[in-house]
Amino acid sequence: MLKRLLIVILAVAGLWSAYWFIGASSSRNAFEGWFQQRRTEGWVADYTNFALRGYPNRFDATWKNLAIADPATGVALDMPIFQILALSYRPNHVIAAAPHEMQIATPLAKYTLSSDKLRASLRLQPNTALELERAVLEGVNLALSGAETATLSDLNLAAQRMGDTTYRYGISATGLTLPAPLLRDIFGGAALPERMETAQLDATVTFDKAWDRTAIDTARPQPLKIDLTNLRAKWGVMEFQAKGPLEVNEVGLATGTLAVQATNWQDMLSIARQSGALPENAARLAESFLGMAAKASGNPNKLDAEITLRDGMAFMGFIPLGPVPPLNLR
């Protein structure tokens, strides 16, 4: 009996070992093939060392001195180490672990991104397209430094596939600190706390195609519809919330109406006026119009209104608030 049990154990161990080595070989070939394909397309896709370990229960891929650059967008990443980790019995559920410090280059500037933790969990369809089913990203004590520094205490992002090309997103960020020159450019001389307490987003987005491996290899999916369940930001005494549906055209311009709530809206209007985002004539009209609307609600410091987006512009009633940038993903 013991001999038979031993034979069964050895047979199972042998089969599992064969499975692991076949899976590891397939994973290695897929990774190396991806890098070779990017080089063929003119990317920079280099590393000094690649290892795939984790026998018997894991597939842990590790790159050292990884350099990636996309010629189409001009974005480049340099990481001293990068890992993709997966359980061998669940290879379509992976964890991507970034280093504590990496270099990011864009056509405009170069930055260093540092963090105590930056990790993403991805659950993919087990097919060649690797369509995204669920994603979670966590970041702790993020700092983006270049000529100036921006910091973020905590970042949490979750995405869940709801249909063929529809995804629900949840984003929560706390402790955002922007560089002083950027604050002056956006808000003029308005006095604001150094840190934004919270920013939250809950939205369902339909794209023109699914998020899969071609989103990196070829082109990013572009939004077609956005159902904004809640957008909320709190900065000092100011608090802003918005919700509503939007349609996005082929050039990225959004159309729709958002229901907006704003606490201490006078401060927001003052900031928009001082920064030049809202022309003086429009600011005076808005102040009169919004003041009457706020008083009618019973709380002059709290505003309930609607903002309409059309033709690349935002309007509150008949008052133009300014241009809205296209919602294109590069």
XYZ file of N, CA and C in Angstrom, residues 1 10 14 74-75 84 90 203 207 209:
30
model
N 0.824 -1.199 0.000
C 0.000 0.000 0.000
C 0.863 1.255 0.000
N 4.986 10.203 -6.648
C 6.056 10.495 -7.613
C 5.502 10.806 -8.995
N 5.927 14.286 -10.865
C 6.523 14.334 -12.197
C 5.638 15.087 -13.183
N 6.398 59.039 -27.478
C 7.552 59.707 -26.898
C 7.722 59.457 -25.424
N 6.991 58.476 -24.872
C 7.084 58.144 -23.443
C 8.078 57.006 -23.253
N 6.804 40.568 -12.809
C 5.450 40.082 -13.044
C 5.346 38.729 -12.367
N -2.667 29.495 -11.610
C -3.570 30.570 -12.015
C -2.771 31.621 -12.797
N -17.072 55.729 -12.086
C -17.607 55.934 -13.431
C -17.611 54.622 -14.197
N -15.688 51.818 -24.274
C -14.622 52.163 -25.212
C -14.929 51.623 -26.603
N -12.974 49.642 -28.172
C -12.499 48.261 -28.208
C -12.112 47.854 -26.796
